[in-house]
Amino acid sequence: MPSKKKNTKTAVNEFDEDYRRKRERNNQAVKKSREKTKQNTIETHQRVEKLRVENKVLENEITNLKKKLKLLKELFIAQAKAKNTSAAELKDIIGSDTESEDDKQMEEEDEDDDDD
């Protein structure tokens, strides 16, 4: 019988050793996975912030371009008025899909001029 006890202890020790190795490997895998997840989260946050900044720059560019377009339309309309161009002709030339306040105002002025 003493030999069986020795084998049992050896088996328990081997089981313990095997279990400890598996636990250590699992702990390392979990640590690696968590580090990778943390790194991905950091990179995602950095990308979001970069895109926010880029979006703000593009929104400012849109605003500036709209202002330039409005100014150019005003200059064009003023020039056309100086040359006595009708509102209908201006609309055809500009080709805007929607009437701006300037277009409406110009049409009203033309109608007032036609009444005279």
CSV table of N, CA, C and O in Angstrom, one decimal:
chain,number,residue,atom,x,y,z
A,1,MET,N,0.8,-1.2,0.0
A,1,MET,CA,0.0,0.0,0.0
A,1,MET,C,0.8,1.3,0.0
A,1,MET,O,0.4,2.2,-0.6
A,2,PRO,N,1.9,1.3,0.7
A,2,PRO,CA,2.7,2.5,0.7
A,2,PRO,C,3.0,3.0,-0.7
A,2,PRO,O,3.1,4.2,-1.0
A,3,SER,N,3.2,2.1,-1.7
A,3,SER,CA,3.5,2.6,-3.0
A,3,SER,C,2.4,3.3,-3.7
A,3,SER,O,2.6,4.2,-4.5
A,4,LYS,N,1.1,2.9,-3.3
A,4,LYS,CA,0.0,3.6,-3.9
A,4,LYS,C,-0.1,5.0,-3.4
A,4,LYS,O,-0.5,5.9,-4.1
A,5,LYS,N,0.2,5.2,-2.1
A,5,LYS,CA,0.1,6.5,-1.6
A,5,LYS,C,1.1,7.4,-2.3
A,5,LYS,O,0.9,8.6,-2.6
A,6,LYS,N,2.3,6.9,-2.5
A,6,LYS,CA,3.3,7.7,-3.2
A,6,LYS,C,2.8,8.0,-4.6
A,6,LYS,O,3.0,9.2,-5.1
A,7,ASN,N,2.2,7.1,-5.3
A,7,ASN,CA,1.7,7.4,-6.6
A,7,ASN,C,0.6,8.4,-6.6
A,7,ASN,O,0.5,9.3,-7.4
A,8,THR,N,-0.2,8.4,-5.5
A,8,THR,CA,-1.3,9.3,-5.4
A,8,THR,C,-0.8,10.7,-5.2
A,8,THR,O,-1.2,11.7,-5.8
A,9,LYS,N,0.3,10.8,-4.3
A,9,LYS,CA,0.9,12.1,-4.1
A,9,LYS,C,1.5,12.7,-5.4
A,9,LYS,O,1.4,13.8,-5.7
A,10,THR,N,2.2,11.8,-6.1
A,10,THR,CA,2.8,12.2,-7.3
A,10,THR,C,1.7,12.7,-8.3
A,10,THR,O,1.9,13.7,-9.0
A,11,ALA,N,0.6,12.0,-8.4
A,11,ALA,CA,-0.5,12.3,-9.3
A,11,ALA,C,-1.0,13.7,-8.9
A,11,ALA,O,-1.3,14.5,-9.7
A,12,VAL,N,-1.2,13.9,-7.6
A,12,VAL,CA,-1.7,15.2,-7.1
A,12,VAL,C,-0.8,16.3,-7.4
A,12,VAL,O,-1.1,17.4,-7.9
A,13,ASN,N,0.5,16.0,-7.2
A,13,ASN,CA,1.5,17.0,-7.5
A,13,ASN,C,1.6,17.3,-9.0
A,13,ASN,O,1.7,18.5,-9.4
A,14,GLU,N,1.5,16.3,-9.8
A,14,GLU,CA,1.5,16.5,-11.3
A,14,GLU,C,0.2,17.3,-11.6
A,14,GLU,O,0.3,18.2,-12.5
A,15,PHE,N,-0.9,17.0,-11.0
A,15,PHE,CA,-2.2,17.7,-11.3
A,15,PHE,C,-2.0,19.1,-10.9
A,15,PHE,O,-2.4,20.0,-11.6
A,16,ASP,N,-1.4,19.4,-9.7
A,16,ASP,CA,-1.2,20.7,-9.2
A,16,ASP,C,-0.3,21.5,-10.2
A,16,ASP,O,-0.5,22.7,-10.5
A,17,GLU,N,0.8,20.8,-10.6
A,17,GLU,CA,1.7,21.5,-11.5
A,17,GLU,C,1.0,21.8,-12.9
A,17,GLU,O,1.2,22.9,-13.4
A,18,ASP,N,0.3,20.9,-13.4
A,18,ASP,CA,-0.4,21.1,-14.6
A,18,ASP,C,-1.4,22.2,-14.5
A,18,ASP,O,-1.5,23.1,-15.3
A,19,TYR,N,-2.2,22.2,-13.4
A,19,TYR,CA,-3.2,23.2,-13.1
A,19,TYR,C,-2.5,24.6,-13.0
A,19,TYR,O,-3.0,25.6,-13.6
A,20,ARG,N,-1.4,24.7,-12.3
A,20,ARG,CA,-0.7,25.9,-12.2
A,20,ARG,C,-0.2,26.4,-13.5
A,20,ARG,O,-0.3,27.6,-13.8
A,21,ARG,N,0.3,25.6,-14.4
A,21,ARG,CA,0.8,26.0,-15.7
A,21,ARG,C,-0.3,26.5,-16.5
A,21,ARG,O,-0.2,27.5,-17.2
A,22,LYS,N,-1.5,25.8,-16.5
A,22,LYS,CA,-2.6,26.2,-17.3
A,22,LYS,C,-3.1,27.6,-16.7
A,22,LYS,O,-3.5,28.4,-17.5
A,23,ARG,N,-3.2,27.7,-15.4
A,23,ARG,CA,-3.6,29.0,-14.8
A,23,ARG,C,-2.7,30.1,-15.2
A,23,ARG,O,-3.1,31.2,-15.6
A,24,GLU,N,-1.4,29.9,-15.2
A,24,GLU,CA,-0.4,30.9,-15.6
A,24,GLU,C,-0.6,31.3,-17.0
A,24,GLU,O,-0.6,32.5,-17.4
A,25,ARG,N,-0.8,30.3,-17.9
A,25,ARG,CA,-1.0,30.6,-19.3
A,25,ARG,C,-2.3,31.4,-19.5
A,25,ARG,O,-2.3,32.3,-20.3
A,26,ASN,N,-3.3,31.0,-18.8
A,26,ASN,CA,-4.6,31.7,-18.9
A,26,ASN,C,-4.5,33.1,-18.4
A,26,ASN,O,-5.0,34.0,-19.0
A,27,ASN,N,-3.8,33.3,-17.3
A,27,ASN,CA,-3.6,34.6,-16.7
A,27,ASN,C,-2.8,35.5,-17.7
A,27,ASN,O,-3.2,36.7,-17.9
A,28,GLN,N,-1.8,35.0,-18.4
A,28,GLN,CA,-1.1,35.7,-19.4
A,28,GLN,C,-1.9,36.1,-20.6
A,28,GLN,O,-1.9,37.2,-21.1
A,29,ALA,N,-2.8,35.1,-21.0
A,29,ALA,CA,-3.7,35.4,-22.1
A,29,ALA,C,-4.7,36.5,-21.8
A,29,ALA,O,-5.0,37.4,-22.6
A,30,VAL,N,-5.2,36.4,-20.6
A,30,VAL,CA,-6.2,37.4,-20.1
A,30,VAL,C,-5.5,38.8,-20.1
A,30,VAL,O,-6.1,39.8,-20.5
A,31,LYS,N,-4.3,38.8,-19.5
A,31,LYS,CA,-3.6,40.1,-19.4
A,31,LYS,C,-3.3,40.7,-20.8
A,31,LYS,O,-3.5,41.9,-21.0
A,32,LYS,N,-2.9,39.8,-21.7
A,32,LYS,CA,-2.6,40.3,-23.1
A,32,LYS,C,-3.9,40.8,-23.7
A,32,LYS,O,-3.9,41.8,-24.4
A,33,SER,N,-5.0,40.1,-23.6
A,33,SER,CA,-6.3,40.5,-24.2
A,33,SER,C,-6.7,41.8,-23.6
A,33,SER,O,-7.2,42.7,-24.3
A,34,ARG,N,-6.6,42.0,-22.3
A,34,ARG,CA,-7.0,43.3,-21.7
A,34,ARG,C,-6.2,44.4,-22.2
A,34,ARG,O,-6.7,45.5,-22.4
A,35,GLU,N,-4.9,44.2,-22.3
A,35,GLU,CA,-4.0,45.2,-22.8
A,35,GLU,C,-4.4,45.6,-24.2
A,35,GLU,O,-4.4,46.8,-24.6
A,36,LYS,N,-4.7,44.6,-25.0
A,36,LYS,CA,-5.0,44.9,-26.4
A,36,LYS,C,-6.4,45.6,-26.5
A,36,LYS,O,-6.5,46.6,-27.3
A,37,THR,N,-7.3,45.3,-25.7
A,37,THR,CA,-8.6,46.0,-25.6
A,37,THR,C,-8.4,47.4,-25.2
A,37,THR,O,-9.0,48.4,-25.8
A,38,LYS,N,-7.6,47.6,-24.2
A,38,LYS,CA,-7.3,49.0,-23.7
A,38,LYS,C,-6.6,49.8,-24.8
A,38,LYS,O,-7.0,51.0,-25.0
A,39,GLN,N,-5.7,49.2,-25.5
A,39,GLN,CA,-5.0,49.9,-26.6
A,39,GLN,C,-6.0,50.3,-27.7
A,39,GLN,O,-5.9,51.4,-28.2
A,40,ASN,N,-6.8,49.4,-28.1
A,40,ASN,CA,-7.9,49.6,-29.1
A,40,ASN,C,-8.8,50.8,-28.7
A,40,ASN,O,-9.2,51.6,-29.5
A,41,THR,N,-9.1,50.8,-27.4
A,41,THR,CA,-10.0,51.9,-26.9
A,41,THR,C,-9.3,53.2,-27.0
A,41,THR,O,-9.9,54.2,-27.4
A,42,ILE,N,-8.1,53.2,-26.6
A,42,ILE,CA,-7.3,54.5,-26.7
A,42,ILE,C,-7.2,55.0,-28.1
A,42,ILE,O,-7.4,56.1,-28.4
A,43,GLU,N,-6.9,54.1,-29.0
A,43,GLU,CA,-6.8,54.4,-30.4
A,43,GLU,C,-8.1,54.9,-31.0
A,43,GLU,O,-8.2,55.9,-31.8
A,44,THR,N,-9.2,54.3,-30.6
A,44,THR,CA,-10.5,54.7,-31.0
A,44,THR,C,-10.8,56.1,-30.5
A,44,THR,O,-11.3,57.0,-31.3
A,45,HIS,N,-10.5,56.4,-29.3
A,45,HIS,CA,-10.8,57.7,-28.7
A,45,HIS,C,-9.9,58.8,-29.4
A,45,HIS,O,-10.4,59.9,-29.7
A,46,GLN,N,-8.7,58.4,-29.8
A,46,GLN,CA,-7.8,59.4,-30.5
A,46,GLN,C,-8.4,59.6,-31.9
A,46,GLN,O,-8.4,60.7,-32.4
A,47,ARG,N,-8.9,58.6,-32.5
A,47,ARG,CA,-9.4,58.7,-33.9
A,47,ARG,C,-10.7,59.6,-33.8
A,47,ARG,O,-10.9,60.4,-34.7
A,48,VAL,N,-11.5,59.4,-32.8
A,48,VAL,CA,-12.8,60.2,-32.7
A,48,VAL,C,-12.4,61.6,-32.5
A,48,VAL,O,-13.0,62.5,-33.1
A,49,GLU,N,-11.4,61.9,-31.7
A,49,GLU,CA,-11.0,63.3,-31.4
A,49,GLU,C,-10.5,63.9,-32.7
A,49,GLU,O,-10.8,65.1,-33.0
A,50,LYS,N,-9.7,63.2,-33.4
A,50,LYS,CA,-9.1,63.7,-34.7
A,50,LYS,C,-10.2,64.0,-35.7
A,50,LYS,O,-10.2,65.0,-36.4
A,51,LEU,N,-11.2,63.1,-35.8
A,51,LEU,CA,-12.3,63.3,-36.7
A,51,LEU,C,-13.2,64.5,-36.3
A,51,LEU,O,-13.7,65.2,-37.1
A,52,ARG,N,-13.3,64.7,-35.0
A,52,ARG,CA,-14.1,65.9,-34.5
A,52,ARG,C,-13.4,67.2,-34.9
A,52,ARG,O,-14.0,68.1,-35.4
A,53,VAL,N,-12.1,67.2,-34.8
A,53,VAL,CA,-11.3,68.4,-35.2
A,53,VAL,C,-11.4,68.6,-36.7
A,53,VAL,O,-11.7,69.7,-37.2
A,54,GLU,N,-11.3,67.5,-37.4
A,54,GLU,CA,-11.4,67.6,-38.9
A,54,GLU,C,-12.8,68.1,-39.3
A,54,GLU,O,-12.9,68.9,-40.2
A,55,ASN,N,-13.8,67.5,-38.6
A,55,ASN,CA,-15.2,67.9,-38.9
A,55,ASN,C,-15.4,69.4,-38.7
A,55,ASN,O,-16.0,70.1,-39.5
A,56,LYS,N,-14.8,69.9,-37.6
A,56,LYS,CA,-15.0,71.3,-37.2
A,56,LYS,C,-14.3,72.2,-38.3
A,56,LYS,O,-14.9,73.2,-38.7
A,57,VAL,N,-13.1,71.8,-38.8
A,57,VAL,CA,-12.4,72.5,-39.8
A,57,VAL,C,-13.3,72.5,-41.1
A,57,VAL,O,-13.4,73.6,-41.8
A,58,LEU,N,-13.9,71.4,-41.5
A,58,LEU,CA,-14.7,71.3,-42.7
A,58,LEU,C,-16.0,72.2,-42.5
A,58,LEU,O,-16.4,72.8,-43.5
A,59,GLU,N,-16.6,72.2,-41.3
A,59,GLU,CA,-17.7,73.0,-41.1
A,59,GLU,C,-17.4,74.5,-41.3
A,59,GLU,O,-18.2,75.3,-41.9
A,60,ASN,N,-16.2,74.9,-40.8
A,60,ASN,CA,-15.8,76.3,-40.9
A,60,ASN,C,-15.5,76.6,-42.4
A,60,ASN,O,-15.9,77.7,-42.8
A,61,GLU,N,-15.0,75.7,-43.1
A,61,GLU,CA,-14.8,75.9,-44.5
A,61,GLU,C,-16.1,76.0,-45.3
A,61,GLU,O,-16.2,76.9,-46.2
A,62,ILE,N,-17.1,75.2,-44.9
A,62,ILE,CA,-18.4,75.4,-45.5
A,62,ILE,C,-19.0,76.8,-45.3
A,62,ILE,O,-19.5,77.4,-46.2
A,63,THR,N,-18.9,77.2,-44.0
A,63,THR,CA,-19.4,78.5,-43.7
A,63,THR,C,-18.7,79.6,-44.5
A,63,THR,O,-19.4,80.5,-45.0
A,64,ASN,N,-17.4,79.5,-44.6
A,64,ASN,CA,-16.6,80.5,-45.3
A,64,ASN,C,-17.0,80.5,-46.8
A,64,ASN,O,-17.1,81.6,-47.5
A,65,LEU,N,-17.2,79.3,-47.4
A,65,LEU,CA,-17.5,79.2,-48.8
A,65,LEU,C,-18.9,79.8,-49.0
A,65,LEU,O,-19.2,80.4,-50.1
A,66,LYS,N,-19.9,79.5,-48.1
A,66,LYS,CA,-21.2,80.1,-48.2
A,66,LYS,C,-21.2,81.6,-48.2
A,66,LYS,O,-21.9,82.3,-49.0
A,67,LYS,N,-20.3,82.2,-47.3
A,67,LYS,CA,-20.2,83.6,-47.3
A,67,LYS,C,-19.6,84.2,-48.6
A,67,LYS,O,-20.1,85.2,-49.1
A,68,LYS,N,-18.6,83.5,-49.1
A,68,LYS,CA,-18.0,83.9,-50.4
A,68,LYS,C,-19.1,83.9,-51.5
A,68,LYS,O,-19.1,84.8,-52.3
A,69,LEU,N,-19.8,82.8,-51.5
A,69,LEU,CA,-20.9,82.6,-52.6
A,69,LEU,C,-21.9,83.7,-52.5
A,69,LEU,O,-22.3,84.3,-53.5
A,70,LYS,N,-22.3,84.0,-51.3
A,70,LYS,CA,-23.3,85.1,-51.1
A,70,LYS,C,-22.7,86.4,-51.5
A,70,LYS,O,-23.4,87.2,-52.3
A,71,LEU,N,-21.5,86.7,-51.2
A,71,LEU,CA,-20.8,88.0,-51.6
A,71,LEU,C,-20.7,88.0,-53.2
A,71,LEU,O,-21.1,89.0,-53.8
A,72,LEU,N,-20.3,86.9,-53.8
A,72,LEU,CA,-20.2,86.9,-55.2
A,72,LEU,C,-21.6,87.1,-55.9
A,72,LEU,O,-21.7,87.8,-56.9
A,73,LYS,N,-22.6,86.5,-55.3
A,73,LYS,CA,-23.9,86.6,-55.9
A,73,LYS,C,-24.4,88.1,-55.8
A,73,LYS,O,-24.9,88.7,-56.7
A,74,GLU,N,-24.1,88.7,-54.6
A,74,GLU,CA,-24.5,90.1,-54.4
A,74,GLU,C,-23.7,91.0,-55.4
A,74,GLU,O,-24.3,91.9,-56.0
A,75,LEU,N,-22.4,90.7,-55.6
A,75,LEU,CA,-21.7,91.5,-56.6
A,75,LEU,C,-22.2,91.3,-58.0
A,75,LEU,O,-22.3,92.3,-58.8
A,76,PHE,N,-22.5,90.1,-58.3
A,76,PHE,CA,-23.1,89.8,-59.6
A,76,PHE,C,-24.4,90.5,-59.9
A,76,PHE,O,-24.6,91.1,-60.9
A,77,ILE,N,-25.3,90.4,-58.9
A,77,ILE,CA,-26.6,91.1,-59.0
A,77,ILE,C,-26.4,92.6,-59.1
A,77,ILE,O,-27.1,93.2,-59.9
A,78,ALA,N,-25.5,93.1,-58.3
A,78,ALA,CA,-25.3,94.6,-58.4
A,78,ALA,C,-24.8,95.0,-59.8
A,78,ALA,O,-25.2,96.0,-60.3
A,79,GLN,N,-23.9,94.2,-60.3
A,79,GLN,CA,-23.4,94.4,-61.7
A,79,GLN,C,-24.5,94.3,-62.7
A,79,GLN,O,-24.6,95.1,-63.6
A,80,ALA,N,-25.3,93.3,-62.5
A,80,ALA,CA,-26.4,93.1,-63.5
A,80,ALA,C,-27.4,94.2,-63.4
A,80,ALA,O,-27.9,94.7,-64.4
A,81,LYS,N,-27.7,94.7,-62.2
A,81,LYS,CA,-28.6,95.8,-62.0
A,81,LYS,C,-28.1,97.0,-62.7
A,81,LYS,O,-28.8,97.8,-63.3
A,82,ALA,N,-26.8,97.2,-62.6
A,82,ALA,CA,-26.1,98.4,-63.3
A,82,ALA,C,-26.3,98.3,-64.8
A,82,ALA,O,-26.3,99.3,-65.5
A,83,LYS,N,-26.3,97.1,-65.3
A,83,LYS,CA,-26.5,96.9,-66.7
A,83,LYS,C,-28.0,96.7,-67.1
A,83,LYS,O,-28.3,96.4,-68.3
A,84,ASN,N,-28.9,96.9,-66.2
A,84,ASN,CA,-30.3,96.9,-66.4
A,84,ASN,C,-30.8,95.5,-66.8
A,84,ASN,O,-31.6,95.3,-67.8
A,85,THR,N,-30.3,94.4,-66.2
A,85,THR,CA,-30.7,93.1,-66.5
A,85,THR,C,-31.9,92.7,-65.7
A,85,THR,O,-32.0,93.1,-64.5
A,86,SER,N,-32.9,92.1,-66.3
A,86,SER,CA,-34.1,91.7,-65.6
A,86,SER,C,-33.9,90.6,-64.6
A,86,SER,O,-32.9,89.8,-64.7
A,87,ALA,N,-34.8,90.5,-63.6
A,87,ALA,CA,-34.7,89.4,-62.6
A,87,ALA,C,-34.8,88.1,-63.2
A,87,ALA,O,-34.1,87.1,-62.8
A,88,ALA,N,-35.6,87.9,-64.2
A,88,ALA,CA,-35.8,86.6,-64.9
A,88,ALA,C,-34.5,86.2,-65.6
A,88,ALA,O,-34.1,85.0,-65.5
A,89,GLU,N,-33.9,87.2,-66.2
A,89,GLU,CA,-32.6,86.9,-66.9
A,89,GLU,C,-31.5,86.5,-65.9
A,89,GLU,O,-30.7,85.6,-66.1
A,90,LEU,N,-31.5,87.2,-64.8
A,90,LEU,CA,-30.5,86.9,-63.7
A,90,LEU,C,-30.7,85.5,-63.1
A,90,LEU,O,-29.8,84.8,-62.9
A,91,LYS,N,-32.0,85.2,-63.0
A,91,LYS,CA,-32.3,83.8,-62.4
A,91,LYS,C,-31.8,82.8,-63.4
A,91,LYS,O,-31.2,81.7,-63.0
A,92,ASP,N,-32.0,83.0,-64.7
A,92,ASP,CA,-31.5,82.0,-65.7
A,92,ASP,C,-30.0,81.9,-65.7
A,92,ASP,O,-29.5,80.8,-65.8
A,93,ILE,N,-29.4,83.0,-65.5
A,93,ILE,CA,-27.9,83.0,-65.5
A,93,ILE,C,-27.4,82.4,-64.2
A,93,ILE,O,-26.5,81.5,-64.3
A,94,ILE,N,-27.9,82.7,-63.1
A,94,ILE,CA,-27.4,82.2,-61.8
A,94,ILE,C,-27.8,80.7,-61.7
A,94,ILE,O,-27.0,79.9,-61.2
A,95,GLY,N,-29.0,80.4,-62.1
A,95,GLY,CA,-29.5,79.0,-62.1
A,95,GLY,C,-29.7,78.4,-60.7
A,95,GLY,O,-29.5,77.2,-60.5
A,96,SER,N,-30.1,79.3,-59.8
A,96,SER,CA,-30.2,78.8,-58.4
A,96,SER,C,-31.5,78.0,-58.3
A,96,SER,O,-32.5,78.4,-58.9
A,97,ASP,N,-31.5,76.9,-57.6
A,97,ASP,CA,-32.7,76.1,-57.4
A,97,ASP,C,-33.7,76.7,-56.4
A,97,ASP,O,-34.9,76.6,-56.5
A,98,THR,N,-33.2,77.5,-55.5
A,98,THR,CA,-34.0,78.1,-54.5
A,98,THR,C,-33.8,79.6,-54.6
A,98,THR,O,-32.7,80.1,-54.9
A,99,GLU,N,-34.9,80.3,-54.3
A,99,GLU,CA,-34.8,81.8,-54.3
A,99,GLU,C,-34.2,82.3,-53.1
A,99,GLU,O,-34.6,81.9,-52.0
A,100,SER,N,-33.2,83.1,-53.2
A,100,SER,CA,-32.6,83.7,-52.1
A,100,SER,C,-33.3,85.0,-51.8
A,100,SER,O,-34.2,85.4,-52.5
A,101,GLU,N,-33.0,85.6,-50.6
A,101,GLU,CA,-33.7,86.8,-50.2
A,101,GLU,C,-33.4,87.9,-51.3
A,101,GLU,O,-34.2,88.7,-51.6
A,102,ASP,N,-32.2,87.9,-51.9
A,102,ASP,CA,-31.8,88.9,-52.9
A,102,ASP,C,-32.7,88.7,-54.1
A,102,ASP,O,-33.1,89.7,-54.7
A,103,ASP,N,-32.9,87.4,-54.5
A,103,ASP,CA,-33.8,87.2,-55.7
A,103,ASP,C,-35.2,87.7,-55.5
A,103,ASP,O,-35.8,88.4,-56.3
A,104,LYS,N,-35.7,87.5,-54.3
A,104,LYS,CA,-37.1,87.9,-54.0
A,104,LYS,C,-37.1,89.4,-54.0
A,104,LYS,O,-38.1,90.0,-54.5
A,105,GLN,N,-36.1,90.0,-53.4
A,105,GLN,CA,-36.1,91.5,-53.3
A,105,GLN,C,-36.0,92.1,-54.7
A,105,GLN,O,-36.6,93.1,-55.0
A,106,MET,N,-35.2,91.5,-55.5
A,106,MET,CA,-35.0,92.0,-56.9
A,106,MET,C,-36.2,91.9,-57.7
A,106,MET,O,-36.6,92.8,-58.5
A,107,GLU,N,-37.0,90.8,-57.6
A,107,GLU,CA,-38.2,90.6,-58.3
A,107,GLU,C,-39.2,91.6,-57.9
A,107,GLU,O,-39.9,92.2,-58.7
A,108,GLU,N,-39.3,91.9,-56.5
A,108,GLU,CA,-40.2,92.9,-56.0
A,108,GLU,C,-39.8,94.3,-56.6
A,108,GLU,O,-40.7,95.1,-57.0
A,109,GLU,N,-38.5,94.6,-56.7
A,109,GLU,CA,-38.1,95.8,-57.3
A,109,GLU,C,-38.5,95.9,-58.8
A,109,GLU,O,-38.9,97.0,-59.2
A,110,ASP,N,-38.3,94.8,-59.5
A,110,ASP,CA,-38.7,94.8,-60.9
A,110,ASP,C,-40.2,95.0,-61.1
A,110,ASP,O,-40.6,95.7,-62.0
A,111,GLU,N,-41.0,94.4,-60.2
A,111,GLU,CA,-42.4,94.6,-60.3
A,111,GLU,C,-42.8,96.0,-60.0
A,111,GLU,O,-43.6,96.6,-60.7
A,112,ASP,N,-42.1,96.6,-59.1
A,112,ASP,CA,-42.4,98.0,-58.7
A,112,ASP,C,-42.0,98.9,-59.9
A,112,ASP,O,-42.7,99.8,-60.3
A,113,ASP,N,-40.9,98.5,-60.6
A,113,ASP,CA,-40.4,99.3,-61.8
A,113,ASP,C,-41.4,99.2,-62.9
A,113,ASP,O,-41.7,100.1,-63.7
A,114,ASP,N,-42.0,98.0,-63.1
A,114,ASP,CA,-42.9,97.7,-64.2
A,114,ASP,C,-44.2,98.5,-63.9
A,114,ASP,O,-44.9,98.9,-64.9
A,115,ASP,N,-44.6,98.7,-62.7
A,115,ASP,CA,-45.8,99.5,-62.4
A,115,ASP,C,-45.7,100.9,-62.8
A,115,ASP,O,-46.7,101.6,-63.1
A,116,ASP,N,-44.5,101.4,-62.8
A,116,ASP,CA,-44.3,102.9,-63.2
A,116,ASP,C,-44.5,103.2,-64.6
A,116,ASP,O,-44.7,102.8,-65.5
